Tab-separated table of C-alpha atoms and ligand atoms in Angstrom:
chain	number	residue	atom	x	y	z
A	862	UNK	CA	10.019	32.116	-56.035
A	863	UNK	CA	8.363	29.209	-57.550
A	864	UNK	CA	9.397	25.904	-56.017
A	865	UNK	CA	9.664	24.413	-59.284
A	866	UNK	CA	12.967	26.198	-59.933
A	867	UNK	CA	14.455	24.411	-56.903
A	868	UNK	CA	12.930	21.216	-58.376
A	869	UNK	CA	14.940	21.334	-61.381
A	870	UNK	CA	18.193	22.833	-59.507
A	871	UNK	CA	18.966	18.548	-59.024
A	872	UNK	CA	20.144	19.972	-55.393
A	873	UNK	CA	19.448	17.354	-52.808
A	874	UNK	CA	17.124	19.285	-50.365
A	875	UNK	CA	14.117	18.898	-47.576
A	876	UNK	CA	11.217	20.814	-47.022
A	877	UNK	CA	8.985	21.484	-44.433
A	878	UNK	CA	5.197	21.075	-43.579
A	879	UNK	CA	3.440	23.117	-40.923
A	880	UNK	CA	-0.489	23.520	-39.964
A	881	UNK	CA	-1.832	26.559	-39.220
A	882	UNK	CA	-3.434	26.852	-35.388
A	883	UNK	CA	-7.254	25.814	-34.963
A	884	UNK	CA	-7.449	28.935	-33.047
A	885	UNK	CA	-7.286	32.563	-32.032
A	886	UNK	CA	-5.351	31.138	-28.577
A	887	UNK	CA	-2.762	28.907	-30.612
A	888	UNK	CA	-1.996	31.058	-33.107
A	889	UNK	CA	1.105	33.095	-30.786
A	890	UNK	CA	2.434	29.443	-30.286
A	891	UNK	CA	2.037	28.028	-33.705
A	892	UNK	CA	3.694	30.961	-35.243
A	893	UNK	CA	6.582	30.698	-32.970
A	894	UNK	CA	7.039	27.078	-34.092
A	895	UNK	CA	6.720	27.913	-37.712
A	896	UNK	CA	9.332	30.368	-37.282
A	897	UNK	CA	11.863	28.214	-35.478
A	898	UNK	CA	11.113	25.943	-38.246
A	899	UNK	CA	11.734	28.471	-41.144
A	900	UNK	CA	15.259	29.413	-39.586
A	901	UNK	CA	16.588	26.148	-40.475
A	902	UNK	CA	16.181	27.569	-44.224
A	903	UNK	CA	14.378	24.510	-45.812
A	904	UNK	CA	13.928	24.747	-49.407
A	905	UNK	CA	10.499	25.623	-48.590
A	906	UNK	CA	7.345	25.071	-46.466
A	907	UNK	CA	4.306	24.261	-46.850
A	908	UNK	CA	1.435	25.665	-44.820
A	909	UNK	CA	-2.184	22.904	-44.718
A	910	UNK	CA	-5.131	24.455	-44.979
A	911	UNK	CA	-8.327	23.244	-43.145
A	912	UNK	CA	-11.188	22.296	-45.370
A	913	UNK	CA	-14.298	23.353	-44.686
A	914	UNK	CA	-13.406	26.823	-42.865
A	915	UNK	CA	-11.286	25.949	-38.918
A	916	UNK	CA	-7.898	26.783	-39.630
A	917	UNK	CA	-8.233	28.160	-42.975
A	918	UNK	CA	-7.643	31.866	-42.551
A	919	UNK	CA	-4.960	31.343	-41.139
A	920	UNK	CA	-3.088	29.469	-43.553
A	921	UNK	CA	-2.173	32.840	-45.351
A	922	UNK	CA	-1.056	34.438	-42.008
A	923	UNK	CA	1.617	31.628	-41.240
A	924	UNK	CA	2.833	31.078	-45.290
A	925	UNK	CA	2.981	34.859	-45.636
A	926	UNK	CA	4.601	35.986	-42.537
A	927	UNK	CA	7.462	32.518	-43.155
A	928	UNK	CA	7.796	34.579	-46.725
A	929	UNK	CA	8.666	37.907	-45.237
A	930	UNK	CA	10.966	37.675	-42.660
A	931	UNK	CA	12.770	34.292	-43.261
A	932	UNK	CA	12.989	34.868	-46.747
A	933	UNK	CA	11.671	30.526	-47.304
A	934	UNK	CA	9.743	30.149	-50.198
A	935	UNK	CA	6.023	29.134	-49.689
A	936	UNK	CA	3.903	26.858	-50.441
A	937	UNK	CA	0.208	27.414	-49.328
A	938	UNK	CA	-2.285	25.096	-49.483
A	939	UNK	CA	-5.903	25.382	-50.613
A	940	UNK	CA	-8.885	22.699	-50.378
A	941	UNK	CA	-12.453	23.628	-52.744
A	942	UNK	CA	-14.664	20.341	-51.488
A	943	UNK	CA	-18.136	21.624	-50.109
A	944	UNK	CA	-17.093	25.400	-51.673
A	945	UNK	CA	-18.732	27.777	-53.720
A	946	UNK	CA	-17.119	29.057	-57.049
A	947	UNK	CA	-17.570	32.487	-55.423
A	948	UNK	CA	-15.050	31.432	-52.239
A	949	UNK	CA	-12.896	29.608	-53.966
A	950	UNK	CA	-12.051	32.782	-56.121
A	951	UNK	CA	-11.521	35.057	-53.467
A	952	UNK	CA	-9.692	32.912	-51.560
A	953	UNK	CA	-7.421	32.898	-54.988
A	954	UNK	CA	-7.183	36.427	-54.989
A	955	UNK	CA	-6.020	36.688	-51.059
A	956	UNK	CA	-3.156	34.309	-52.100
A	957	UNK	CA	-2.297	36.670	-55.152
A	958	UNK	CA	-2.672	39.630	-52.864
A	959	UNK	CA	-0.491	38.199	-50.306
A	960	UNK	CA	2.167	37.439	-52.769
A	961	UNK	CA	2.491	33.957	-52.393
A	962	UNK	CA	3.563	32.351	-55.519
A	963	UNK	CA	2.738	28.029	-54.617
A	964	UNK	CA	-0.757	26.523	-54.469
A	965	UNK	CA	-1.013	22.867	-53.449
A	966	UNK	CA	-4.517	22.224	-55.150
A	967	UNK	CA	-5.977	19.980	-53.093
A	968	UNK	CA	-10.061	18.635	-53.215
A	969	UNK	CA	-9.949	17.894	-49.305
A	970	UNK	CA	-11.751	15.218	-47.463
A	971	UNK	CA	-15.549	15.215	-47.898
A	972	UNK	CA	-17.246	16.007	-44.215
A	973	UNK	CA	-18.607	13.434	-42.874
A	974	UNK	CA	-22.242	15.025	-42.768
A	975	UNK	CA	-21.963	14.869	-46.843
A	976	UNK	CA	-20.554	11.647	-47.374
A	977	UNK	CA	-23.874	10.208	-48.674
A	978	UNK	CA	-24.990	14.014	-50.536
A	979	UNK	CA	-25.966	14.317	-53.692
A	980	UNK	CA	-22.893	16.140	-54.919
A	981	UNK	CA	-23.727	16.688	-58.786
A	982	UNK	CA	-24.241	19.989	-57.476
A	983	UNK	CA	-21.391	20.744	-56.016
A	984	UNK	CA	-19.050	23.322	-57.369
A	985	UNK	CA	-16.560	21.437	-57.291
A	986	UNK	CA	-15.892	17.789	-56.899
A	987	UNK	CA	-12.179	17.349	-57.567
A	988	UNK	CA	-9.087	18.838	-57.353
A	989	UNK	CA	-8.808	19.315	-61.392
A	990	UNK	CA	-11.246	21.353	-61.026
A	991	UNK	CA	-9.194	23.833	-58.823
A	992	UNK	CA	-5.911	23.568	-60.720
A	993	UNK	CA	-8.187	24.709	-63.730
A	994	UNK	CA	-9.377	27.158	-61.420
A	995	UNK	CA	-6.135	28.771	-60.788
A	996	UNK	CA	-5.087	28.759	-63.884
A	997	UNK	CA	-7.643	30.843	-65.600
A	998	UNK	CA	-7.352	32.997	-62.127
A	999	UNK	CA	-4.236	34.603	-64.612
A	1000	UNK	CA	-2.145	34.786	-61.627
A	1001	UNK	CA	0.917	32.798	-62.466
A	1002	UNK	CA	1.054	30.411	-59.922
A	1003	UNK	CA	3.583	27.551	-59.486
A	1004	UNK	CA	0.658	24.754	-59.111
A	1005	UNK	CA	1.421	21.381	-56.792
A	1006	UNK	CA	-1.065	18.506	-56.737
A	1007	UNK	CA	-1.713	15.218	-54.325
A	1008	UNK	CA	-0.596	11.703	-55.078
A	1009	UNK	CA	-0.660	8.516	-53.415
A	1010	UNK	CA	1.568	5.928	-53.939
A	1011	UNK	CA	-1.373	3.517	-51.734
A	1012	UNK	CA	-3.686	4.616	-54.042
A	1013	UNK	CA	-6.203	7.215	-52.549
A	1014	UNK	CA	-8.527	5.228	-50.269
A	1015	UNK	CA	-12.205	6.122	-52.609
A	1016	UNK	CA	-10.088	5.024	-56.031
A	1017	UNK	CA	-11.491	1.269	-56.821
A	1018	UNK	CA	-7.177	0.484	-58.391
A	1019	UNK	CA	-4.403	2.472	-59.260
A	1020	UNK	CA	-5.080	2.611	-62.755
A	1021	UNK	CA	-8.226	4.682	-62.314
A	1022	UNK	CA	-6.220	6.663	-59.564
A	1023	UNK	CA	-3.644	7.652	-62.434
A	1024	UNK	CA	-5.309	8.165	-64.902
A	1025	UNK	CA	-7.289	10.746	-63.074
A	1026	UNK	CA	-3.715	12.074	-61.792
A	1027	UNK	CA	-2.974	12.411	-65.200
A	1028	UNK	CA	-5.989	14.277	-65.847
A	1029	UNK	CA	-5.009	16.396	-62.711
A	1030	UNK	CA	-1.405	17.043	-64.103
A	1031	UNK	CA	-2.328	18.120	-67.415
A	1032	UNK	CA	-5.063	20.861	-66.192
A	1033	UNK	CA	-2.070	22.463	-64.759
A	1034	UNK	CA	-0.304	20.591	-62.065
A	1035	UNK	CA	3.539	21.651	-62.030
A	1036	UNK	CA	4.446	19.313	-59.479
A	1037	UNK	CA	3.051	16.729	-56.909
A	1038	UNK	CA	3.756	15.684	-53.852
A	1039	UNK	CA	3.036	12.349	-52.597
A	1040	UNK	CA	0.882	10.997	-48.781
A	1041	UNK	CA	3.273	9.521	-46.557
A	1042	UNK	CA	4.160	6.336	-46.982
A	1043	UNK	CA	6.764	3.890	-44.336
A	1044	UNK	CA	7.854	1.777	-47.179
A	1045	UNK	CA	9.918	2.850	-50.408
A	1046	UNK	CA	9.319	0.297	-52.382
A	1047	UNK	CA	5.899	1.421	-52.664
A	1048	UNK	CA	7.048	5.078	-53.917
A	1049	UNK	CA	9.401	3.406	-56.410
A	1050	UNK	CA	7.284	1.420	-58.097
A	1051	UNK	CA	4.028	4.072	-57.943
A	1052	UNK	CA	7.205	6.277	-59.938
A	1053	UNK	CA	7.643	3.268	-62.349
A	1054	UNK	CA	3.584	3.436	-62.864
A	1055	UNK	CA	3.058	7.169	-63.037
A	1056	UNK	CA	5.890	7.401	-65.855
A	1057	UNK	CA	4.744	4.833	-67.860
A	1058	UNK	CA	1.588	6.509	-68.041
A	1059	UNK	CA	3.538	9.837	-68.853
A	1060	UNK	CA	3.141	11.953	-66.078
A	1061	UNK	CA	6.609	13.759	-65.861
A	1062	UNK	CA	6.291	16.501	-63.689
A	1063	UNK	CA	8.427	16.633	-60.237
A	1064	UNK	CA	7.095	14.326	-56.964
A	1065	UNK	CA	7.810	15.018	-53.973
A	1066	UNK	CA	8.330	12.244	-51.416
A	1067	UNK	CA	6.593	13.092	-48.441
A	1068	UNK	CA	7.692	11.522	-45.039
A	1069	UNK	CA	6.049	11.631	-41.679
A	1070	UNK	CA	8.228	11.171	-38.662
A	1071	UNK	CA	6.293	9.197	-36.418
A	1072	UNK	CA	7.481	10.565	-33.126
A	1073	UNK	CA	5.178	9.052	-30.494
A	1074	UNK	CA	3.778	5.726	-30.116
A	1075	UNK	CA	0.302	6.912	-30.690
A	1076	UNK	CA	0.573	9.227	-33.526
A	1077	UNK	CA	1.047	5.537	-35.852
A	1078	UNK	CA	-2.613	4.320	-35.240
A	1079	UNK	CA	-4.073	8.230	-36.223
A	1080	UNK	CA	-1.714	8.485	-38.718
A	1081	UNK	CA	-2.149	5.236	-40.663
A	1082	UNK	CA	-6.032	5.710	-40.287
A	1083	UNK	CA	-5.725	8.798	-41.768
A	1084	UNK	CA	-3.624	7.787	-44.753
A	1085	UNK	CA	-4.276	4.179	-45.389
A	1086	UNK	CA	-0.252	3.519	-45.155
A	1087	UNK	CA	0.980	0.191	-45.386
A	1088	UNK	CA	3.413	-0.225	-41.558
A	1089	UNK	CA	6.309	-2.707	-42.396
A	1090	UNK	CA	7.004	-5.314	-39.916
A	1091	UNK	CA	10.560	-2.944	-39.607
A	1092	UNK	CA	8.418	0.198	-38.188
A	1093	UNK	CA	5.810	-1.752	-36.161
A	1094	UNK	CA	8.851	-4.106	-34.006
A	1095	UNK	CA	10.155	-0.076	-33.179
A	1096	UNK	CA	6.787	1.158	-32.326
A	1097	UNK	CA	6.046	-2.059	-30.267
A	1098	UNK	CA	9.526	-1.901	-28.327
A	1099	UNK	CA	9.791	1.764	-28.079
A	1100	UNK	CA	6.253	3.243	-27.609
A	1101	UNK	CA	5.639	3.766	-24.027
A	1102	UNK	CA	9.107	5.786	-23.490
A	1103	UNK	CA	8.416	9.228	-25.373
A	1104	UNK	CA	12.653	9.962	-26.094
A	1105	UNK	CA	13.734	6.648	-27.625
A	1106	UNK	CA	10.547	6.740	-29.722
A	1107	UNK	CA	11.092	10.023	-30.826
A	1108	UNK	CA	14.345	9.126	-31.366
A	1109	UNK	CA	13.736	6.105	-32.941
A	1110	UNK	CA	11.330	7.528	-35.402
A	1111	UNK	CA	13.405	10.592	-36.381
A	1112	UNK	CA	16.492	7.775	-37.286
A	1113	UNK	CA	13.474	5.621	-39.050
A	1114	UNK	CA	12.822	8.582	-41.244
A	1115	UNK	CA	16.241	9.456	-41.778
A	1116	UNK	CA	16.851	6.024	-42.937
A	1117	UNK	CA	13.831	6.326	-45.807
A	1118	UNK	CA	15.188	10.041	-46.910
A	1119	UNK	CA	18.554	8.734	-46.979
A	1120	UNK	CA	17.481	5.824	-49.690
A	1121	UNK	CA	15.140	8.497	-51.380
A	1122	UNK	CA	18.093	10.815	-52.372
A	1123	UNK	CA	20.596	7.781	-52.734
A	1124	UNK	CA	17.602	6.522	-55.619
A	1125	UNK	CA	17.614	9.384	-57.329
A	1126	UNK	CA	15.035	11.707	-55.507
A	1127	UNK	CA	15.855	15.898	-55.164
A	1128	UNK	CA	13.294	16.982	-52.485
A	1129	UNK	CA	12.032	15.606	-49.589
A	1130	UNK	CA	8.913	16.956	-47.498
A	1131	UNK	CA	8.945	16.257	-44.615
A	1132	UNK	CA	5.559	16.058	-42.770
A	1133	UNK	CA	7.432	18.185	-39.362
A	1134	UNK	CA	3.518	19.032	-37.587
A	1135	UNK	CA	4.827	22.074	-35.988
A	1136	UNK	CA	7.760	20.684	-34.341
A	1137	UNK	CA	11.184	22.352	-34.661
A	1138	UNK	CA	13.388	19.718	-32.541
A	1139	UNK	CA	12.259	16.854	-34.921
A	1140	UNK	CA	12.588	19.041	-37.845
A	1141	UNK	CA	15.907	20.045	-36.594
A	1142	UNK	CA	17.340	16.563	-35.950
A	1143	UNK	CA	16.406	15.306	-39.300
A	1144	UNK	CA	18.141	18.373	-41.316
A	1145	UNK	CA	21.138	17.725	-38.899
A	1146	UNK	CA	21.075	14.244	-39.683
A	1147	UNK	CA	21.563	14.898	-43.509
A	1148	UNK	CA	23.876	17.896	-42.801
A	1149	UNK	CA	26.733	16.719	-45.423
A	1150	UNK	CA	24.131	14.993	-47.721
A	1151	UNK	CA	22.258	18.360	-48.350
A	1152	UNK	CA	25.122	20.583	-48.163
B	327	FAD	P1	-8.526	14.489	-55.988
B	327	FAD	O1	-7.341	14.683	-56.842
B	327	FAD	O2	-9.808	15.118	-56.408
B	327	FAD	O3	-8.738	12.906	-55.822
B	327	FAD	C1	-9.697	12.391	-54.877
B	327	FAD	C2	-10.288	11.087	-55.404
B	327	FAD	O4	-11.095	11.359	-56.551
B	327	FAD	C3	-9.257	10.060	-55.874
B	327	FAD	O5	-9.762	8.787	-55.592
B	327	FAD	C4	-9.163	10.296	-57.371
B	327	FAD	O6	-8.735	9.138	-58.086
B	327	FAD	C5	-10.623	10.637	-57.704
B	327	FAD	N1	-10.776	11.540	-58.846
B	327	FAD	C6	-9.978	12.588	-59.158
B	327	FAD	N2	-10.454	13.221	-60.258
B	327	FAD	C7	-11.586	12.552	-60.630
B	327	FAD	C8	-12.530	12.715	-61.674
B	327	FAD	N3	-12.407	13.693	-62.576
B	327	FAD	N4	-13.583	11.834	-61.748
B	327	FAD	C9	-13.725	10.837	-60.838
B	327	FAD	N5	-12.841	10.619	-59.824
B	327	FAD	C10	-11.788	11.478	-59.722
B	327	FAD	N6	-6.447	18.044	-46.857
B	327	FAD	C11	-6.823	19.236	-46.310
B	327	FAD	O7	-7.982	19.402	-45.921
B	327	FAD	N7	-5.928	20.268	-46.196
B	327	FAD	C12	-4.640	20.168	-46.617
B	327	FAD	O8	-3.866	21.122	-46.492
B	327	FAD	C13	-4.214	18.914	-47.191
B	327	FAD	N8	-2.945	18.749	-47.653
B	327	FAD	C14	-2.580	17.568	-48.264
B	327	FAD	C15	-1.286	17.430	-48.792
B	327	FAD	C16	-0.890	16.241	-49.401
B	327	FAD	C17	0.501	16.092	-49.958
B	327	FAD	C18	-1.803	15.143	-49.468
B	327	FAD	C19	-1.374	13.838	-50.087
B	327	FAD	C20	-3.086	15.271	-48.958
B	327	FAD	C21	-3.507	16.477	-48.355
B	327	FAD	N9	-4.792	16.663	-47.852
B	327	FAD	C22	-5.167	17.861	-47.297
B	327	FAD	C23	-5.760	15.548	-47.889
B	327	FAD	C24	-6.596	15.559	-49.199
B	327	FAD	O9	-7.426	16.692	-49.213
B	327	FAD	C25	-7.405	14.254	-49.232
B	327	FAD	O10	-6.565	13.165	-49.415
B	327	FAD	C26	-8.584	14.244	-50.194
B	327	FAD	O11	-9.381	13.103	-49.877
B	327	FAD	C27	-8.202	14.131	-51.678
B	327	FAD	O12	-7.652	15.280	-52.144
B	327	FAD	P2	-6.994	15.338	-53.626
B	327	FAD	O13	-6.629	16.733	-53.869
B	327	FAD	O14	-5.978	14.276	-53.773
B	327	FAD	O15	-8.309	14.954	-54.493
């Protein structure tokens, strides 16, 4: 099924995000979680994929096996930075093969031992160049793309970000779904930009429940977020005690999705890192707004 069907269905719904384990070892307990997660029936999940080889092969394992016995739709995610042309297609083909019918078409981070390269080179040095990829691949895939309402940390402003969103969306992008962010504002008025500058496809809000005191520092470092005063007085008052800051962080993200589908917003992801309770308590939380 291709998620953007649900996207234009105007149901409210949330969907899921899961990694795929780093190893042999994890992979009986990351399954298990995926699968807990999967029998909540989210509109769909999405399964990351690690750039650069680690987790990758795995990523079809998890999306595929979610697919087949839980019957939620898939979303699997693929990275091309620091690949050849000749990976990057067979890769495409395994996801074919494994009947998965959602890409998320993402560049991935550059390694840190090629930051500085030359990368003229490279096969490929954006996402675009994937979604094009896929699409002449003549498998008819239901293509998602990255967007960030921060702006992605290497863009110098937001109007060379969009434009080369724009760029990305009209190679083939069929929907996008946004970095977290801990402040709407910022995702409404990114939607005001991206509009005006006529990208219309579908975005996807994504939200990160931060869960545990020290997930915020990694987390923001990661994406660049902007922490409202709101989030940090919680994380400052409720860090040290692992329950109420789980709780407190589940109700936090609540809060956001809550104002999300009350402005006008479908689908939510929700960034759930392989944890069922949290995913759990946030679809219970919602249970008569996503009926
Ligand atoms: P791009 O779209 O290529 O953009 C990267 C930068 O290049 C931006 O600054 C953009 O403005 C600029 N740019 C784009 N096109 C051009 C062009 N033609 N010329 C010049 N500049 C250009 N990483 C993983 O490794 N695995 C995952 O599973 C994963 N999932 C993600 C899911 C979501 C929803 C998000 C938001 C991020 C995810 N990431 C993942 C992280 C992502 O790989 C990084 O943020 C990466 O740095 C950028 O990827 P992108 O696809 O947005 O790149």
């Amino acid at each position: 099924m291709k998620l953007t069907e649900i996207f234009n269905s105007g149901k409210l719904s949330l969907s899921f995000e899961v990694f795929p384990p780093k190893n042999d070892t994890a992979f009986d307990s990351v399954k298990s979680a995926t699968e807990e997660i999967a029998k909540l029936s989210p509109s769909f999940m999405s399964v990351t994929y690690g750039a650069g080889g680690g987790t990758s092969r795995y990523t079809l394992d998890i999306a595929k096996n979610i697919k087949e016995r839980y019957g939620v739709p898939t979303l699997a995610h693929l990275t091309c930075v620091s690949s050849t042309r000749e990976t990057v297609r067979a890769k495409i083909e395994q996801i074919r093969a494994a009947g998965i019918d959602n890409v998320m078409a993402l560049r991935g981070d550059i390694p840190k031992e090629l930051l500085g390269a030359d990368r003229s080179a490279w096969d490929y040095k954006h996402a675009v160049e994937l979604v094009k990829e896929l699409r002449e691949s003549g498998a008819d895939f239901c293509i998602g793309g990255a967007c960030y309402p921060e702006i992605h940390p290497e863009s110098q402003n937001q109007k060379e970000d969009i434009k080369y969103l724009k760029e990305k969306v009209e190679a083939g992008c069929d929907f996008l779904t946004t970095q977290m962010f801990f402040d709407n504002n910022l995702l409404y008025n990114f939607l005001y930009k991206i509009r005006e500058a006529g990208v219309t496809v579908p975005i996807i809000p994504g939200i990160m429940p931060i869960t545990n005191g020290n997930q915020v520092e990694r987390a923001v470092k990661l994406s660049g977020s902007f922490v409202p005063q709101r989030f940090k007085a919680l994380v400052d008052k409720f860090g040290d005690t692992p329950e109420a800051m789980k709780q407190a962080g589940i109700a936090y993200a609540t809060d956001q999705i809550i104002d999300l589908f009350a402005n006008g917003i479908t689908n939510v992801h929700v960034y759930s890192m392989n944890k069922p309770d949290v995913a759990a308590a946030i679809q219970r939380n919602l249970s008569s707004i996503i009926s």
